[in-house]
């Protein structure tokens, strides 16, 4: 309690972690309060993983500006942070004259936003790019790409941690008070004092705003469900395929993942704040997703389903229910705070530009000293399965654990698992290891490796089996030993 | 990376791989190698500590590990080479086999490859069961492994979905370890596991089995808190209004096994959509000459005794293949009516007797299995009952068999 933080960031998703990382370029004592046991258990781990081109947003908005900025710099960011990223390009597919009008409008706003290389393409060009698609023409965005959203969020957080940021997991913020120019942040695990506070709590942005005394934000959730398909079908989809967008919603699309699976979704169902922690997917939704997406890309068959999931976007709406732009503010009612509200899509793409903007708001009030030891580079865990034979041999020679396959579907080795278990954030849920290695993410969904994974966590972290957690707080996997 | 020549590479050291290796050794093959990714030989049997294995072969009920040990002992006694802790990464149509272990990568040029990789379990995702994703949802084989190999208990209040054998065996095992198993739910109107398991694992422990029921929602944001179960009609559609909530902390899925054929696909082998395994001929040879398959990777077996038999006949043919460089052409198709779910083999030479393995698609009473060619019966087998859970093996004599028209299998 007694340590005084310079900045306390509430929420360690992709946005909070990007802010933490950008602030760690300066000599500051920074903490991140995160209620979950890892950084990508909410929206940052529950999306399409698309690095958007920036054409679908109204010109002049933060969404448009930060998205284009984030997109253009992403090759360099991905290389620096060791994150799988592919600039695949993307098509928005249409059939009718009305679709064409709509795509032309999108193209125009995209050009104003600064989104590069946009072009309307005809039937032949479209089918040349994606032979399996159904459609007559498309808007082609060569700059769109796909990223591993888990690893991107993890990479930002790990890089922040390696540059001195303290992550405090399982810390839910329940109240904030201010006295004598200091904030006291009340959490489920004790109180913290800080000079500055940042609200990057994602779905919790409304509540934290209230705690800061910034009242009146109305937040609704837009819940989207997805089906994940087997890698079998991956080769049929070289890039994301979207329908013609409406003003507020991108439509059900199909997206390849960087690892070669395909995700189908999302729909968009409006929900209230009390349902923000429900991540269930219904049978009806699964069926309608497949039906809808099959009209765009007729390759979705039940035999290829390996999993489903959903994500929830926090949307800030006005009194008429109209969706607003991002709100990023430093208000005098809450001095020394930066408040982020309605940070919805495309915040995966925009996280670093948003973070730099947040830093600029600080810089208006205070001048920071540069952290001369800041290192922007994060070394990824080298993946055995992605190496050529020569490198594979070299890896095993240097570390024989690279020769022991633990996950049969994704060919993850013991060496990778051990590096993931001893990660810089010191998190050790089963899902944390899964996101860092892809173990359990293949078609058998852990049928082969999860017993080994659990045993490795038990041994490496000297844990009792009762304390091994699947993902969320309290999601214990086991009740104990069968016999002592 | 150097290439090592082997007459035969056997991929997988479960009961199928072990029996094949021993039989090949008997036939004089010496330059063979079993490759197993686990630290021990024995395959899935290592975690099946219940008894009931080997009744047919050894005339006594053995546990899974005991059954496997008899073969492992023989492999060791005969000095058949095996590498454990070694995973086969790829097989090419030219029979180049690449394997990895902590010693490094090795490539073998094999004269023949025997696929005995076993199977994996179907998962929640494959069924697309709706609801949240809490901890506490496991497949039956994973629970079996946690309890029997890792000494770890997964829960206390249990619901089982699917009446597969492993699920029923785990119902008994969980009960014996102090858990409370509420019920087993099966979507089909008949059980998918063996009658003896229904008796010995459910009835004997008063665990109810509900047919035509399925789990329609999973509840709980952290650990499982309960499931909603609904009745289904004859088209397997949920009957509205029949939903019932069962509190539980563990859901065990026993909803089917799928042959593990990633390697077979990499070798370009033709697959059968019904078995999800390779298409083979009466020599257990796949569509790629010199690559053979037996055991659960070929078709999911309910009795290990049959796995051993299948692997031994395979081995005899591999020995001939290595000696002669080829096997007779098999272009007589075996076709089935709607009552037969699949057959092994799928094609034959028509020049010699062979063993047909098959399953019926749904239960029959007092039925006849008819095997005919050119409208001439090759064999008729009368059965008091035929269940999808029980594999049927029929030997077909040479008598009237011809290397010509398709052989038809039907159930009447
Ligand atoms: C269906 C869907 C598809 C999407 N697709 C894309 C896409 O393709 N491309 C793209 O760019 N963007 C996409 N997005 C948007 C993007 O995923 C999000 O905008 C982004 O992840 C938001 O990051 P965040 O850090 O603000 O939120 P989060 O990841 O939700 O992080 C907020 C964190 O705050 C924590 N928190 C909340 N309350 C408290 C509290 N009281 N105390 C402590 N911690 C708290 C939460 O646990 C959480 O970890 C999509 C979103 C959805 C839902
Ligand atoms: C859980 C369970 C319970 C059963 N209970 C009974 C019973 O009560 N009574 C009965 O008679 N039968 C039972 N059976 C059936 C019988 O045991 C199986 O049919 C038999 O074990 C199948 O043998 P197999 O050799 O084909 O496969 P497996 O035993 O699965 O062996 C396959 C082996 O191949 C290895 N392998 C796979 N891929 C690779 C690779 N790429 N590189 C190296 N190695 C690899 C695996 O690690 C494994 O060891 C049960 C089956 C299961 C799954």
PDB file of C-alpha atoms in Angstrom, chain B residues 58-318:
ATOM      1  CA  UNK B  58      -5.878 -65.617 -23.847  1.00  0.00           C
ATOM      2  CA  UNK B  59      -9.103 -67.023 -22.415  1.00  0.00           C
ATOM      3  CA  UNK B  60      -8.786 -64.873 -19.315  1.00  0.00           C
ATOM      4  CA  UNK B  61      -9.799 -61.380 -18.356  1.00  0.00           C
ATOM      5  CA  UNK B  62      -6.709 -59.192 -18.225  1.00  0.00           C
ATOM      6  CA  UNK B  63      -6.374 -55.495 -17.491  1.00  0.00           C
ATOM      7  CA  UNK B  64      -5.229 -53.273 -20.355  1.00  0.00           C
ATOM      8  CA  UNK B  65      -1.648 -52.922 -19.073  1.00  0.00           C
ATOM      9  CA  UNK B  66      -1.423 -56.703 -18.502  1.00  0.00           C
ATOM     10  CA  UNK B  67      -2.600 -57.398 -22.019  1.00  0.00           C
ATOM     11  CA  UNK B  68      -0.121 -54.920 -23.463  1.00  0.00           C
ATOM     12  CA  UNK B  69       2.708 -56.231 -21.285  1.00  0.00           C
ATOM     13  CA  UNK B  70       2.457 -59.697 -22.828  1.00  0.00           C
ATOM     14  CA  UNK B  71       3.228 -58.165 -26.208  1.00  0.00           C
ATOM     15  CA  UNK B  72       5.847 -55.768 -24.890  1.00  0.00           C
ATOM     16  CA  UNK B  73       7.678 -58.655 -23.183  1.00  0.00           C
ATOM     17  CA  UNK B  74       7.694 -60.548 -26.434  1.00  0.00           C
ATOM     18  CA  UNK B  75       8.997 -57.566 -28.386  1.00  0.00           C
ATOM     19  CA  UNK B  76      11.838 -57.238 -25.907  1.00  0.00           C
ATOM     20  CA  UNK B  77      12.548 -60.967 -25.831  1.00  0.00           C
ATOM     21  CA  UNK B  78      12.718 -61.128 -29.615  1.00  0.00           C
ATOM     22  CA  UNK B  79      14.961 -58.087 -29.659  1.00  0.00           C
ATOM     23  CA  UNK B  80      12.679 -56.131 -31.970  1.00  0.00           C
ATOM     24  CA  UNK B  81      14.029 -52.559 -32.124  1.00  0.00           C
ATOM     25  CA  UNK B  82      11.811 -49.743 -30.906  1.00  0.00           C
ATOM     26  CA  UNK B  83      12.255 -46.019 -30.267  1.00  0.00           C
ATOM     27  CA  UNK B  84      10.083 -44.439 -27.605  1.00  0.00           C
ATOM     28  CA  UNK B  85       9.776 -40.714 -26.951  1.00  0.00           C
ATOM     29  CA  UNK B  86       9.940 -40.341 -30.710  1.00  0.00           C
ATOM     30  CA  UNK B  87       7.207 -38.735 -32.802  1.00  0.00           C
ATOM     31  CA  UNK B  88       6.763 -39.366 -36.500  1.00  0.00           C
ATOM     32  CA  UNK B  89       6.292 -35.956 -38.111  1.00  0.00           C
ATOM     33  CA  UNK B  90       5.667 -36.918 -41.709  1.00  0.00           C
ATOM     34  CA  UNK B  91       5.391 -39.767 -44.169  1.00  0.00           C
ATOM     35  CA  UNK B  92       5.732 -39.212 -47.900  1.00  0.00           C
ATOM     36  CA  UNK B  93       4.097 -41.329 -50.622  1.00  0.00           C
ATOM     37  CA  UNK B  94       7.642 -42.535 -51.370  1.00  0.00           C
ATOM     38  CA  UNK B  95       7.696 -43.922 -47.815  1.00  0.00           C
ATOM     39  CA  UNK B  96      10.187 -41.485 -46.386  1.00  0.00           C
ATOM     40  CA  UNK B  97       9.458 -41.278 -42.692  1.00  0.00           C
ATOM     41  CA  UNK B  98      10.703 -38.335 -40.608  1.00  0.00           C
ATOM     42  CA  UNK B  99      10.775 -38.698 -36.841  1.00  0.00           C
ATOM     43  CA  UNK B 100      11.904 -36.449 -34.015  1.00  0.00           C
ATOM     44  CA  UNK B 101      13.157 -37.109 -30.515  1.00  0.00           C
ATOM     45  CA  UNK B 102      15.434 -35.340 -28.078  1.00  0.00           C
ATOM     46  CA  UNK B 103      18.311 -36.940 -29.996  1.00  0.00           C
ATOM     47  CA  UNK B 104      17.356 -35.030 -33.137  1.00  0.00           C
ATOM     48  CA  UNK B 105      15.604 -35.484 -36.450  1.00  0.00           C
ATOM     49  CA  UNK B 106      15.922 -38.746 -38.362  1.00  0.00           C
ATOM     50  CA  UNK B 107      14.699 -39.683 -41.824  1.00  0.00           C
ATOM     51  CA  UNK B 108      14.087 -43.285 -42.772  1.00  0.00           C
ATOM     52  CA  UNK B 109      13.619 -44.717 -46.219  1.00  0.00           C
ATOM     53  CA  UNK B 110      11.226 -47.568 -45.544  1.00  0.00           C
ATOM     54  CA  UNK B 111      10.398 -50.528 -47.770  1.00  0.00           C
ATOM     55  CA  UNK B 112       6.968 -50.588 -46.164  1.00  0.00           C
ATOM     56  CA  UNK B 113       5.214 -48.412 -43.583  1.00  0.00           C
ATOM     57  CA  UNK B 114       2.694 -49.762 -41.098  1.00  0.00           C
ATOM     58  CA  UNK B 115       0.241 -47.189 -39.725  1.00  0.00           C
ATOM     59  CA  UNK B 116      -0.894 -48.038 -36.192  1.00  0.00           C
ATOM     60  CA  UNK B 117      -1.390 -44.571 -34.708  1.00  0.00           C
ATOM     61  CA  UNK B 118      -4.678 -45.295 -32.906  1.00  0.00           C
ATOM     62  CA  UNK B 119      -7.429 -42.727 -32.507  1.00  0.00           C
ATOM     63  CA  UNK B 120      -8.446 -39.582 -30.670  1.00  0.00           C
ATOM     64  CA  UNK B 121     -11.669 -38.518 -28.996  1.00  0.00           C
ATOM     65  CA  UNK B 122     -14.354 -36.270 -30.392  1.00  0.00           C
ATOM     66  CA  UNK B 123     -14.612 -33.038 -28.414  1.00  0.00           C
ATOM     67  CA  UNK B 124     -17.136 -30.501 -27.273  1.00  0.00           C
ATOM     68  CA  UNK B 125     -16.190 -28.182 -30.109  1.00  0.00           C
ATOM     69  CA  UNK B 126     -16.834 -30.846 -32.712  1.00  0.00           C
ATOM     70  CA  UNK B 127     -20.338 -31.252 -31.286  1.00  0.00           C
ATOM     71  CA  UNK B 128     -20.709 -27.492 -30.933  1.00  0.00           C
ATOM     72  CA  UNK B 129     -22.413 -27.838 -27.549  1.00  0.00           C
ATOM     73  CA  UNK B 130     -23.687 -24.373 -26.696  1.00  0.00           C
ATOM     74  CA  UNK B 131     -23.147 -22.433 -23.492  1.00  0.00           C
ATOM     75  CA  UNK B 132     -20.244 -21.078 -21.516  1.00  0.00           C
ATOM     76  CA  UNK B 133     -16.771 -22.579 -21.340  1.00  0.00           C
ATOM     77  CA  UNK B 134     -16.000 -23.288 -17.728  1.00  0.00           C
ATOM     78  CA  UNK B 135     -13.440 -25.721 -16.383  1.00  0.00           C
ATOM     79  CA  UNK B 136     -14.887 -29.145 -15.670  1.00  0.00           C
ATOM     80  CA  UNK B 137     -15.750 -30.357 -19.180  1.00  0.00           C
ATOM     81  CA  UNK B 138     -13.539 -33.298 -20.115  1.00  0.00           C
ATOM     82  CA  UNK B 139     -13.512 -36.107 -22.631  1.00  0.00           C
ATOM     83  CA  UNK B 140     -13.676 -39.577 -21.118  1.00  0.00           C
ATOM     84  CA  UNK B 141     -10.217 -40.663 -22.235  1.00  0.00           C
ATOM     85  CA  UNK B 142      -8.683 -37.539 -20.711  1.00  0.00           C
ATOM     86  CA  UNK B 143     -10.417 -38.265 -17.390  1.00  0.00           C
ATOM     87  CA  UNK B 144      -9.167 -41.838 -17.612  1.00  0.00           C
ATOM     88  CA  UNK B 145      -5.647 -40.571 -18.115  1.00  0.00           C
ATOM     89  CA  UNK B 146      -5.889 -38.026 -15.263  1.00  0.00           C
ATOM     90  CA  UNK B 147      -7.158 -40.609 -12.808  1.00  0.00           C
ATOM     91  CA  UNK B 148      -5.205 -43.699 -13.836  1.00  0.00           C
ATOM     92  CA  UNK B 149      -1.899 -42.256 -15.020  1.00  0.00           C
ATOM     93  CA  UNK B 150      -1.688 -38.900 -13.249  1.00  0.00           C
ATOM     94  CA  UNK B 151      -3.394 -39.670  -9.919  1.00  0.00           C
ATOM     95  CA  UNK B 152      -5.565 -36.593 -10.350  1.00  0.00           C
ATOM     96  CA  UNK B 153      -9.274 -36.407  -9.549  1.00  0.00           C
ATOM     97  CA  UNK B 154     -11.347 -34.180 -11.798  1.00  0.00           C
ATOM     98  CA  UNK B 155     -14.624 -33.675  -9.916  1.00  0.00           C
ATOM     99  CA  UNK B 156     -17.346 -34.810  -7.558  1.00  0.00           C
ATOM    100  CA  UNK B 157     -20.772 -34.358  -9.167  1.00  0.00           C
ATOM    101  CA  UNK B 158     -20.697 -35.901 -12.591  1.00  0.00           C
ATOM    102  CA  UNK B 159     -22.897 -36.008 -15.695  1.00  0.00           C
ATOM    103  CA  UNK B 160     -21.834 -38.112 -18.646  1.00  0.00           C
ATOM    104  CA  UNK B 161     -22.820 -37.305 -22.213  1.00  0.00           C
ATOM    105  CA  UNK B 162     -22.619 -40.200 -24.642  1.00  0.00           C
ATOM    106  CA  UNK B 163     -22.850 -43.884 -23.920  1.00  0.00           C
ATOM    107  CA  UNK B 164     -19.500 -44.842 -25.408  1.00  0.00           C
ATOM    108  CA  UNK B 165     -17.584 -47.574 -23.637  1.00  0.00           C
ATOM    109  CA  UNK B 166     -14.956 -45.301 -22.170  1.00  0.00           C
ATOM    110  CA  UNK B 167     -17.622 -43.026 -20.705  1.00  0.00           C
ATOM    111  CA  UNK B 168     -19.350 -45.931 -19.017  1.00  0.00           C
ATOM    112  CA  UNK B 169     -16.074 -47.282 -17.713  1.00  0.00           C
ATOM    113  CA  UNK B 170     -15.322 -43.852 -16.285  1.00  0.00           C
ATOM    114  CA  UNK B 171     -18.786 -43.709 -14.700  1.00  0.00           C
ATOM    115  CA  UNK B 172     -17.824 -46.757 -12.676  1.00  0.00           C
ATOM    116  CA  UNK B 173     -14.303 -45.532 -12.003  1.00  0.00           C
ATOM    117  CA  UNK B 174     -15.474 -42.120 -10.768  1.00  0.00           C
ATOM    118  CA  UNK B 175     -18.060 -43.818  -8.548  1.00  0.00           C
ATOM    119  CA  UNK B 176     -15.438 -46.117  -7.057  1.00  0.00           C
ATOM    120  CA  UNK B 177     -13.262 -43.088  -6.332  1.00  0.00           C
ATOM    121  CA  UNK B 178     -16.048 -41.416  -4.379  1.00  0.00           C
ATOM    122  CA  UNK B 179     -17.657 -39.165  -6.975  1.00  0.00           C
ATOM    123  CA  UNK B 180     -21.398 -39.132  -7.579  1.00  0.00           C
ATOM    124  CA  UNK B 181     -22.392 -39.913 -11.151  1.00  0.00           C
ATOM    125  CA  UNK B 182     -25.895 -38.539 -11.723  1.00  0.00           C
ATOM    126  CA  UNK B 183     -26.709 -40.012 -15.095  1.00  0.00           C
ATOM    127  CA  UNK B 184     -25.538 -40.876 -18.584  1.00  0.00           C
ATOM    128  CA  UNK B 185     -27.318 -39.198 -21.520  1.00  0.00           C
ATOM    129  CA  UNK B 186     -27.278 -40.555 -25.054  1.00  0.00           C
ATOM    130  CA  UNK B 187     -28.726 -38.686 -28.033  1.00  0.00           C
ATOM    131  CA  UNK B 188     -29.402 -41.850 -30.061  1.00  0.00           C
ATOM    132  CA  UNK B 189     -32.336 -44.164 -29.244  1.00  0.00           C
ATOM    133  CA  UNK B 190     -29.843 -46.965 -28.492  1.00  0.00           C
ATOM    134  CA  UNK B 191     -26.563 -47.086 -26.555  1.00  0.00           C
ATOM    135  CA  UNK B 192     -23.290 -46.753 -28.428  1.00  0.00           C
ATOM    136  CA  UNK B 193     -21.284 -48.917 -26.029  1.00  0.00           C
ATOM    137  CA  UNK B 194     -21.218 -52.629 -25.303  1.00  0.00           C
ATOM    138  CA  UNK B 195     -24.065 -54.340 -23.385  1.00  0.00           C
ATOM    139  CA  UNK B 196     -21.576 -55.768 -20.881  1.00  0.00           C
ATOM    140  CA  UNK B 197     -20.451 -52.242 -19.969  1.00  0.00           C
ATOM    141  CA  UNK B 198     -24.051 -51.071 -19.506  1.00  0.00           C
ATOM    142  CA  UNK B 199     -24.537 -53.921 -17.063  1.00  0.00           C
ATOM    143  CA  UNK B 200     -21.219 -53.817 -15.240  1.00  0.00           C
ATOM    144  CA  UNK B 201     -20.581 -50.069 -15.210  1.00  0.00           C
ATOM    145  CA  UNK B 202     -24.048 -48.511 -14.980  1.00  0.00           C
ATOM    146  CA  UNK B 203     -26.713 -50.960 -13.835  1.00  0.00           C
ATOM    147  CA  UNK B 204     -24.528 -52.455 -11.111  1.00  0.00           C
ATOM    148  CA  UNK B 205     -24.027 -48.960  -9.682  1.00  0.00           C
ATOM    149  CA  UNK B 206     -27.591 -47.692 -10.169  1.00  0.00           C
ATOM    150  CA  UNK B 207     -26.497 -45.070 -12.652  1.00  0.00           C
ATOM    151  CA  UNK B 208     -29.409 -44.274 -14.967  1.00  0.00           C
ATOM    152  CA  UNK B 209     -28.929 -44.181 -18.746  1.00  0.00           C
ATOM    153  CA  UNK B 210     -31.312 -41.868 -20.629  1.00  0.00           C
ATOM    154  CA  UNK B 211     -31.567 -42.553 -24.347  1.00  0.00           C
ATOM    155  CA  UNK B 212     -32.733 -39.883 -26.829  1.00  0.00           C
ATOM    156  CA  UNK B 213     -31.428 -37.102 -24.541  1.00  0.00           C
ATOM    157  CA  UNK B 214     -28.629 -34.636 -25.007  1.00  0.00           C
ATOM    158  CA  UNK B 215     -26.932 -31.746 -23.242  1.00  0.00           C
ATOM    159  CA  UNK B 216     -28.249 -28.512 -24.712  1.00  0.00           C
ATOM    160  CA  UNK B 217     -26.442 -25.970 -22.584  1.00  0.00           C
ATOM    161  CA  UNK B 218     -23.369 -25.737 -20.397  1.00  0.00           C
ATOM    162  CA  UNK B 219     -23.475 -23.361 -17.420  1.00  0.00           C
ATOM    163  CA  UNK B 220     -20.806 -21.724 -15.300  1.00  0.00           C
ATOM    164  CA  UNK B 221     -18.313 -18.960 -15.955  1.00  0.00           C
ATOM    165  CA  UNK B 222     -15.460 -20.420 -13.899  1.00  0.00           C
ATOM    166  CA  UNK B 223     -16.031 -24.047 -12.905  1.00  0.00           C
ATOM    167  CA  UNK B 224     -18.997 -25.916 -14.352  1.00  0.00           C
ATOM    168  CA  UNK B 225     -22.143 -25.364 -12.264  1.00  0.00           C
ATOM    169  CA  UNK B 226     -24.655 -27.418 -14.223  1.00  0.00           C
ATOM    170  CA  UNK B 227     -25.972 -28.546 -17.582  1.00  0.00           C
ATOM    171  CA  UNK B 228     -29.347 -28.333 -19.283  1.00  0.00           C
ATOM    172  CA  UNK B 229     -30.496 -31.610 -20.778  1.00  0.00           C
ATOM    173  CA  UNK B 230     -33.304 -32.003 -23.319  1.00  0.00           C
ATOM    174  CA  UNK B 231     -35.070 -34.911 -24.964  1.00  0.00           C
ATOM    175  CA  UNK B 232     -34.768 -35.310 -28.737  1.00  0.00           C
ATOM    176  CA  UNK B 233     -37.200 -36.727 -31.286  1.00  0.00           C
ATOM    177  CA  UNK B 234     -36.515 -39.448 -33.872  1.00  0.00           C
ATOM    178  CA  UNK B 235     -34.783 -36.877 -36.098  1.00  0.00           C
ATOM    179  CA  UNK B 236     -32.496 -35.945 -33.177  1.00  0.00           C
ATOM    180  CA  UNK B 237     -34.165 -32.531 -32.945  1.00  0.00           C
ATOM    181  CA  UNK B 238     -34.593 -31.053 -29.472  1.00  0.00           C
ATOM    182  CA  UNK B 239     -38.146 -31.312 -28.147  1.00  0.00           C
ATOM    183  CA  UNK B 240     -39.029 -27.883 -26.699  1.00  0.00           C
ATOM    184  CA  UNK B 241     -40.299 -27.935 -23.148  1.00  0.00           C
ATOM    185  CA  UNK B 242     -38.311 -31.000 -22.101  1.00  0.00           C
ATOM    186  CA  UNK B 243     -35.345 -29.019 -20.734  1.00  0.00           C
ATOM    187  CA  UNK B 244     -34.153 -30.068 -17.315  1.00  0.00           C
ATOM    188  CA  UNK B 245     -31.334 -28.541 -15.302  1.00  0.00           C
ATOM    189  CA  UNK B 246     -28.819 -30.793 -13.564  1.00  0.00           C
ATOM    190  CA  UNK B 247     -26.348 -29.225 -11.160  1.00  0.00           C
ATOM    191  CA  UNK B 248     -22.882 -30.778 -11.547  1.00  0.00           C
ATOM    192  CA  UNK B 249     -19.221 -29.798 -11.471  1.00  0.00           C
ATOM    193  CA  UNK B 250     -18.046 -32.227 -14.133  1.00  0.00           C
ATOM    194  CA  UNK B 251     -19.293 -33.130 -17.601  1.00  0.00           C
ATOM    195  CA  UNK B 252     -17.627 -36.116 -19.204  1.00  0.00           C
ATOM    196  CA  UNK B 253     -17.988 -36.523 -22.954  1.00  0.00           C
ATOM    197  CA  UNK B 254     -17.910 -39.982 -24.435  1.00  0.00           C
ATOM    198  CA  UNK B 255     -19.096 -39.088 -27.883  1.00  0.00           C
ATOM    199  CA  UNK B 256     -16.968 -41.068 -30.227  1.00  0.00           C
ATOM    200  CA  UNK B 257     -13.456 -41.788 -31.377  1.00  0.00           C
ATOM    201  CA  UNK B 258     -11.862 -40.604 -34.592  1.00  0.00           C
ATOM    202  CA  UNK B 259      -8.916 -42.422 -36.204  1.00  0.00           C
ATOM    203  CA  UNK B 260      -5.801 -40.284 -36.045  1.00  0.00           C
ATOM    204  CA  UNK B 261      -4.947 -39.890 -39.695  1.00  0.00           C
ATOM    205  CA  UNK B 262      -2.951 -36.689 -40.091  1.00  0.00           C
ATOM    206  CA  UNK B 263       0.080 -38.703 -41.203  1.00  0.00           C
ATOM    207  CA  UNK B 264      -1.971 -40.833 -43.567  1.00  0.00           C
ATOM    208  CA  UNK B 265      -3.209 -37.663 -45.253  1.00  0.00           C
ATOM    209  CA  UNK B 266       0.328 -36.359 -45.581  1.00  0.00           C
ATOM    210  CA  UNK B 267       1.202 -39.564 -47.407  1.00  0.00           C
ATOM    211  CA  UNK B 268      -1.644 -38.964 -49.850  1.00  0.00           C
ATOM    212  CA  UNK B 269      -3.630 -42.013 -48.776  1.00  0.00           C
ATOM    213  CA  UNK B 270      -7.259 -42.328 -49.893  1.00  0.00           C
ATOM    214  CA  UNK B 271      -9.600 -42.083 -46.910  1.00  0.00           C
ATOM    215  CA  UNK B 272     -13.028 -43.541 -46.214  1.00  0.00           C
ATOM    216  CA  UNK B 273     -15.545 -40.940 -45.069  1.00  0.00           C
ATOM    217  CA  UNK B 274     -17.426 -43.513 -43.023  1.00  0.00           C
ATOM    218  CA  UNK B 275     -14.571 -44.952 -40.973  1.00  0.00           C
ATOM    219  CA  UNK B 276     -12.461 -41.750 -41.123  1.00  0.00           C
ATOM    220  CA  UNK B 277      -9.615 -44.176 -41.697  1.00  0.00           C
ATOM    221  CA  UNK B 278      -7.809 -45.364 -44.798  1.00  0.00           C
ATOM    222  CA  UNK B 279      -9.413 -47.336 -47.604  1.00  0.00           C
ATOM    223  CA  UNK B 280      -7.670 -50.719 -47.558  1.00  0.00           C
ATOM    224  CA  UNK B 281      -7.737 -53.985 -49.443  1.00  0.00           C
ATOM    225  CA  UNK B 282      -7.766 -57.502 -48.016  1.00  0.00           C
ATOM    226  CA  UNK B 283      -4.009 -57.192 -47.413  1.00  0.00           C
ATOM    227  CA  UNK B 284      -4.612 -54.073 -45.278  1.00  0.00           C
ATOM    228  CA  UNK B 285      -2.712 -52.163 -47.900  1.00  0.00           C
ATOM    229  CA  UNK B 286      -3.827 -48.562 -48.430  1.00  0.00           C
ATOM    230  CA  UNK B 287      -4.127 -46.771 -51.771  1.00  0.00           C
ATOM    231  CA  UNK B 288      -0.393 -46.036 -51.566  1.00  0.00           C
ATOM    232  CA  UNK B 289       1.511 -49.266 -52.332  1.00  0.00           C
ATOM    233  CA  UNK B 290       3.634 -50.386 -49.402  1.00  0.00           C
ATOM    234  CA  UNK B 291       1.719 -48.403 -46.780  1.00  0.00           C
ATOM    235  CA  UNK B 292      -0.514 -50.534 -44.572  1.00  0.00           C
ATOM    236  CA  UNK B 293      -2.911 -49.750 -41.706  1.00  0.00           C
ATOM    237  CA  UNK B 294      -4.495 -51.662 -38.826  1.00  0.00           C
ATOM    238  CA  UNK B 295      -6.019 -51.111 -35.406  1.00  0.00           C
ATOM    239  CA  UNK B 296      -7.886 -47.991 -34.342  1.00  0.00           C
ATOM    240  CA  UNK B 297      -6.255 -45.840 -36.997  1.00  0.00           C
ATOM    241  CA  UNK B 298      -8.062 -47.964 -39.576  1.00  0.00           C
ATOM    242  CA  UNK B 299     -11.392 -48.456 -37.838  1.00  0.00           C
ATOM    243  CA  UNK B 300     -12.344 -47.910 -34.223  1.00  0.00           C
ATOM    244  CA  UNK B 301     -12.397 -51.254 -32.431  1.00  0.00           C
ATOM    245  CA  UNK B 302     -14.286 -52.206 -29.307  1.00  0.00           C
ATOM    246  CA  UNK B 303     -12.171 -55.277 -28.499  1.00  0.00           C
ATOM    247  CA  UNK B 304      -8.419 -55.238 -28.404  1.00  0.00           C
ATOM    248  CA  UNK B 305      -8.305 -58.951 -29.253  1.00  0.00           C
ATOM    249  CA  UNK B 306      -9.560 -58.040 -32.733  1.00  0.00           C
ATOM    250  CA  UNK B 307      -6.937 -55.325 -33.007  1.00  0.00           C
ATOM    251  CA  UNK B 308      -4.206 -57.884 -32.449  1.00  0.00           C
ATOM    252  CA  UNK B 309      -5.714 -60.262 -35.018  1.00  0.00           C
ATOM    253  CA  UNK B 310      -6.062 -57.535 -37.597  1.00  0.00           C
ATOM    254  CA  UNK B 311      -2.467 -56.422 -37.094  1.00  0.00           C
ATOM    255  CA  UNK B 312      -1.190 -59.971 -37.422  1.00  0.00           C
ATOM    256  CA  UNK B 313      -2.892 -60.546 -40.745  1.00  0.00           C
ATOM    257  CA  UNK B 314      -1.507 -57.224 -41.880  1.00  0.00           C
ATOM    258  CA  UNK B 315       1.982 -58.341 -40.867  1.00  0.00           C
ATOM    259  CA  UNK B 316       1.804 -61.526 -42.931  1.00  0.00           C
ATOM    260  CA  UNK B 317       0.989 -59.455 -45.993  1.00  0.00           C
ATOM    261  CA  UNK B 318       3.750 -56.950 -45.310  1.00  0.00           C
TER     262      UNK B 318
END
